[in-house]
Coordinates of C-alpha atoms in Angstrom, one line a residue:
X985 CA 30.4 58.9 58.9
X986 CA 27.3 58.3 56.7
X987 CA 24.3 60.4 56.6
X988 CA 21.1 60.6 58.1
X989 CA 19.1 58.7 55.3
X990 CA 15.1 58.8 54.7
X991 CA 12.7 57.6 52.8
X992 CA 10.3 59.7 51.0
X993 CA 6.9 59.0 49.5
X994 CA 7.5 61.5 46.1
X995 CA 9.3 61.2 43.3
X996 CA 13.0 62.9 43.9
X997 CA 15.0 64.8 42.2
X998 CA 18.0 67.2 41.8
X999 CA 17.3 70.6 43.1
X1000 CA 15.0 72.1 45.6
X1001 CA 11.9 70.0 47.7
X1002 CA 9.8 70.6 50.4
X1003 CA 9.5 68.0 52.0
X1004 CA 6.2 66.1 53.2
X1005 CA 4.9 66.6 56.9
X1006 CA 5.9 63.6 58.5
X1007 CA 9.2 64.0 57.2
X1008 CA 9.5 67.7 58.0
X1009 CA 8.3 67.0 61.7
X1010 CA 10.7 64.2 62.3
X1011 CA 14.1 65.8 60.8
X1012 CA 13.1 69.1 62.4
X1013 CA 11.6 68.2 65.9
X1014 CA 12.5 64.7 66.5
X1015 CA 16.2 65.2 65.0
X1016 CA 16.4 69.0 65.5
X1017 CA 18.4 68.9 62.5
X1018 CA 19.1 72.5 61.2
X1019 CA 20.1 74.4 57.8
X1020 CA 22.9 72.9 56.4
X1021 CA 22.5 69.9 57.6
X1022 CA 23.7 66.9 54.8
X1023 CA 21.0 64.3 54.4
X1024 CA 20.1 61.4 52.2
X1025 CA 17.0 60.3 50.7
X1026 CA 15.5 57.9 48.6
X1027 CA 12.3 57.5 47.2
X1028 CA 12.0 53.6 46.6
X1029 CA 13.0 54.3 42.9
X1030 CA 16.2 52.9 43.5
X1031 CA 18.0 56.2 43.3
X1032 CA 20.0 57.7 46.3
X1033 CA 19.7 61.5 46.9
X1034 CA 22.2 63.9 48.6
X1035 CA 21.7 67.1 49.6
X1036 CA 21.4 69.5 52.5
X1037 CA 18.7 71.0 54.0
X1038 CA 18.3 75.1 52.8
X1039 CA 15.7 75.9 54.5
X1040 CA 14.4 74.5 58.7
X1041 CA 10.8 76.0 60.3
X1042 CA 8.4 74.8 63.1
X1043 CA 6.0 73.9 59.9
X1044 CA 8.2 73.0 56.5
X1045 CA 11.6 72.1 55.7
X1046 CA 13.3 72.9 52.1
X1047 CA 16.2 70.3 51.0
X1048 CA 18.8 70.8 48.1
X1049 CA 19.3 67.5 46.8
X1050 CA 22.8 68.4 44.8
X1051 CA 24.0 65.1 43.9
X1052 CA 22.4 61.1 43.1
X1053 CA 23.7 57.8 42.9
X1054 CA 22.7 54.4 42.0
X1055 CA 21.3 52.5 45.2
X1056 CA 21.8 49.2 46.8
X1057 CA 20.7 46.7 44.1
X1058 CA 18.0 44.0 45.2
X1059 CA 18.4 40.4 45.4
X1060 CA 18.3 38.8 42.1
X1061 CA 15.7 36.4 43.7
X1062 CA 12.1 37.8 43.8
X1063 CA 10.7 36.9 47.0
X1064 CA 7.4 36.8 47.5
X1065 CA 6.5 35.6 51.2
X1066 CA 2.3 35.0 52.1
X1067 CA 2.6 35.4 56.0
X1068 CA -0.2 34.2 58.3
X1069 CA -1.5 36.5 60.3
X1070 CA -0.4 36.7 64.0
X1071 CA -1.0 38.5 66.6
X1072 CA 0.9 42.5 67.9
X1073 CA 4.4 42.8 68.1
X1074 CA 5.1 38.7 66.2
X1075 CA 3.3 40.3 62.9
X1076 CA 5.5 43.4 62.7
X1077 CA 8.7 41.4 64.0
X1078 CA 8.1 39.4 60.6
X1079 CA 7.5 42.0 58.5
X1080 CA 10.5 44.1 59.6
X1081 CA 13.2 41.0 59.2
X1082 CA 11.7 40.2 55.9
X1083 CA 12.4 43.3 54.9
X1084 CA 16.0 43.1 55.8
X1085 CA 16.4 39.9 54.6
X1086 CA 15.1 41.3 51.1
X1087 CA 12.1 40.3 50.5
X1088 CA 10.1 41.5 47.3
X1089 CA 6.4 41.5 48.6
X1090 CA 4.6 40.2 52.0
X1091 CA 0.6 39.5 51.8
X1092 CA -0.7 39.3 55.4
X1093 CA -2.9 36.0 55.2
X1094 CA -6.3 35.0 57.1
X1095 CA -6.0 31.2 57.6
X1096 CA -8.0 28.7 59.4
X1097 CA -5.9 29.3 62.6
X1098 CA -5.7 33.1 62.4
X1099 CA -6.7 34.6 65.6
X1100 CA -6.3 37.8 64.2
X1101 CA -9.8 39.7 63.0
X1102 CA -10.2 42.8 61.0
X1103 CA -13.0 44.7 59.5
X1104 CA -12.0 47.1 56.5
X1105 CA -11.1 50.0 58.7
X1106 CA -8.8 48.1 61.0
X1107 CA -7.1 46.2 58.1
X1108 CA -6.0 49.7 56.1
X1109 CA -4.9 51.1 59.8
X1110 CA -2.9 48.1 60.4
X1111 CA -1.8 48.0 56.6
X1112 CA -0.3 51.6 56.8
X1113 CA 1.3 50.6 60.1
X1114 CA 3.2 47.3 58.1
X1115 CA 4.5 50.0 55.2
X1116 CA 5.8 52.4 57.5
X1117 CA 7.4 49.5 59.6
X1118 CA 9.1 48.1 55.8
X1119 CA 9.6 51.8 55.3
X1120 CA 11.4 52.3 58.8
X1121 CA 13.4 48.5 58.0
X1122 CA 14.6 49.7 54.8
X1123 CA 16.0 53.5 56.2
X1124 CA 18.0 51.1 58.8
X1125 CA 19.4 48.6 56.1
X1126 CA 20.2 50.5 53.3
X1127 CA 17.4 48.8 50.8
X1128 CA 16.8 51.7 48.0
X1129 CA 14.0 50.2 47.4
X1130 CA 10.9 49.6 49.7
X1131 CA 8.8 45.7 49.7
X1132 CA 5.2 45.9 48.2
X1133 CA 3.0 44.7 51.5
X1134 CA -0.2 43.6 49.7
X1135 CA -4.0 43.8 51.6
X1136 CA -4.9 40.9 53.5
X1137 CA -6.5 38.2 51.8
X1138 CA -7.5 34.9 52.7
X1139 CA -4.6 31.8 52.4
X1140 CA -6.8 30.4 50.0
X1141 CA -6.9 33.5 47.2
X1142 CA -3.7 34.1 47.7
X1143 CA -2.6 30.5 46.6
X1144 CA -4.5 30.8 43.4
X1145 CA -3.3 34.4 42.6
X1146 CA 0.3 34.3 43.5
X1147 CA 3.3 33.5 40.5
X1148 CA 6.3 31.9 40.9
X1149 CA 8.8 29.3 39.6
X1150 CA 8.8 27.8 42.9
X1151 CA 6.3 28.3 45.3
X1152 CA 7.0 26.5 49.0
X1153 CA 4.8 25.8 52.0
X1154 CA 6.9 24.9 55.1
X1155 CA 5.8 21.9 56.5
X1156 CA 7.8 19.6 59.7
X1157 CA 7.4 16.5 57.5
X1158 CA 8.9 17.2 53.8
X1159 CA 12.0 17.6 52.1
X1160 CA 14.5 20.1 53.0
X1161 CA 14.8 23.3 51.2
X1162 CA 18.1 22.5 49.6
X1163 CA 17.0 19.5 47.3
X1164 CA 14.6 22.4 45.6
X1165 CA 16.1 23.3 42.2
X1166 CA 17.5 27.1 42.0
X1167 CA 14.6 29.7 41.3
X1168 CA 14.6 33.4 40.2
X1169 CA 11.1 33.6 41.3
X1170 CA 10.0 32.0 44.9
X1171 CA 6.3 32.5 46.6
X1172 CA 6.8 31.3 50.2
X1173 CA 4.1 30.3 52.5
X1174 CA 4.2 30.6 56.4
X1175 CA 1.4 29.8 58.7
X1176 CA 0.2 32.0 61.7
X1177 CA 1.1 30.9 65.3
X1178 CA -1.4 27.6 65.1
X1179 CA 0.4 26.9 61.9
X1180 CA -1.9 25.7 58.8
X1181 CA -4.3 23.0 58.8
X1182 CA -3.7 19.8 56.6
X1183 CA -6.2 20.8 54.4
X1184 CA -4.8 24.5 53.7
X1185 CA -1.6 22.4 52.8
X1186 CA -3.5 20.1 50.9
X1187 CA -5.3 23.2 48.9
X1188 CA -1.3 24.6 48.6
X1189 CA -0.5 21.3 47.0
X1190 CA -3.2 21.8 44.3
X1191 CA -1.9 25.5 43.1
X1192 CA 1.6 23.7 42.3
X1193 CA 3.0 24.4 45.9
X1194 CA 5.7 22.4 47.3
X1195 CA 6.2 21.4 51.0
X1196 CA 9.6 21.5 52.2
X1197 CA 11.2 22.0 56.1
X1198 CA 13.9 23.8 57.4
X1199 CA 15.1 21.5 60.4
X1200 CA 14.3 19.4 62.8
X1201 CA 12.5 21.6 65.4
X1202 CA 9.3 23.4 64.9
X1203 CA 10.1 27.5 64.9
X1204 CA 7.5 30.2 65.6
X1205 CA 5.3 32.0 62.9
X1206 CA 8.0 34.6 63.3
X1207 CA 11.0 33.0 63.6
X1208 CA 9.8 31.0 60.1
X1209 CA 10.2 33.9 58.1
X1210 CA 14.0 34.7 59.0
X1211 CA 15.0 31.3 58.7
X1212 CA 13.5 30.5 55.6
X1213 CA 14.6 33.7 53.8
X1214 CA 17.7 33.6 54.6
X1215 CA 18.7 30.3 53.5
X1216 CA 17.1 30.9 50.1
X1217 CA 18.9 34.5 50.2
X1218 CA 21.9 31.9 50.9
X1219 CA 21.3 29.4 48.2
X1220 CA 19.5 31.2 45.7
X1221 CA 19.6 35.0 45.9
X1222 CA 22.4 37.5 47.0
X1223 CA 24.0 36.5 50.4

């Protein structure tokens, strides 16, 4: 039977914690786990932790972490997936399956298209909401370590900033994504639900970015994501 298992934003290790807040209100009011409970945590190090809770109040909750082990390794193809920005519950959707899927870092893009507007206050709101969502993705899947999700920026800094060997733009009308030679390094980018103008994948084309399609059918700005990753988790990385 495996453990409950959480993520925890300080560095771990062997011996006693107290544990932040939000993690000592969840186990202890949500779970109404008790003293003695086993646990496992990880703190996006890539180290597992396991232990058992010593100590269980209203306020704070102690844990003995007693024992480590190495965690799930990540893919050996760094993935780094520019997302345009869509609107409620298709954003997080994305987010949370590219997690899974193992993706190394998500920037949240402003295109043309986006109907999606935030000011600076919103955009840090709705940034802490996307790491706790990758945060929530990786206690479910077992990743030991948790995705960077970068600030949004507009699609056209991001296409001059971001590295990669291979660096994709889906498009309906290109070559599919199996004629691409292997990568270890892959910048994908995804448009938002009006998809990207010609001339944003004309501006892609000029930072070295490569159209290429994944069928014959048009998918959704959330659907693109989980396709896409997982055929290059499939050709290239560790499925």
């Amino acid at each position: 039977m495996s453990l409950p298992r959480f993520f925890v934003a300080a560095p771990l290790a062997l011996g006693l914690h107290d544990l932040p807040e939000a993690q000592a209100h969840y186990l202890s009011r949500v779970l109404r786990l008790t003293a003695g409970a086993a646990v496992q945590l990880f703190d996006g190090s890539g180290q597992e932790y396991i232990g058992e809770l010593s100590s269980v109040t209203k306020k704070a909750v102690q844990v003995d972490l007693r024992g480590s082990l190495a965690g799930l390794p990540e893919s050996s193809l760094h993935i780094h997936l520019g997302q345009g920005l869509s609107r409620g519950e298709r954003m997080d959707w994305a987010i949370q399956k590219a997690t899974e899927l193992g993706v190394a870092e998500i920037t949240p893009l402003f295109t043309e298209r986006c109907e999606v507007r935030l000011n600076d206050e919103r955009a840090q709101k709705r940034l802490e909401h996307w790491q706790q969502i990758a945060i929530s993705a990786c206690e479910q899947c077992g990743r030991s370590k948790v995705p960077v999700i970068h600030s949004p920026q507009s699609v056209k800094d991001w296409q001059a900033q971001v590295q990669a060997d291979l660096k994709l733009v889906l498009h309906p009308v290109a070559q599919p994504l199996t004629e691409h030679t292997a990568p270890s390094t892959l910048a994908f980018l995804i448009g938002p639900e009006g998809g990207l103008t010609e001339d944003e994948v004309a501006q892609a084309g000029q930072h070295d970015f490569q159209p290429a399609r994944l069928g014959p059918r048009v998918l959704r700005t959330e659907t693109a994501p989980v396709v896409a990753l997982s055929v290059a988790q499939q050709l290239w990385g560790d499925f």
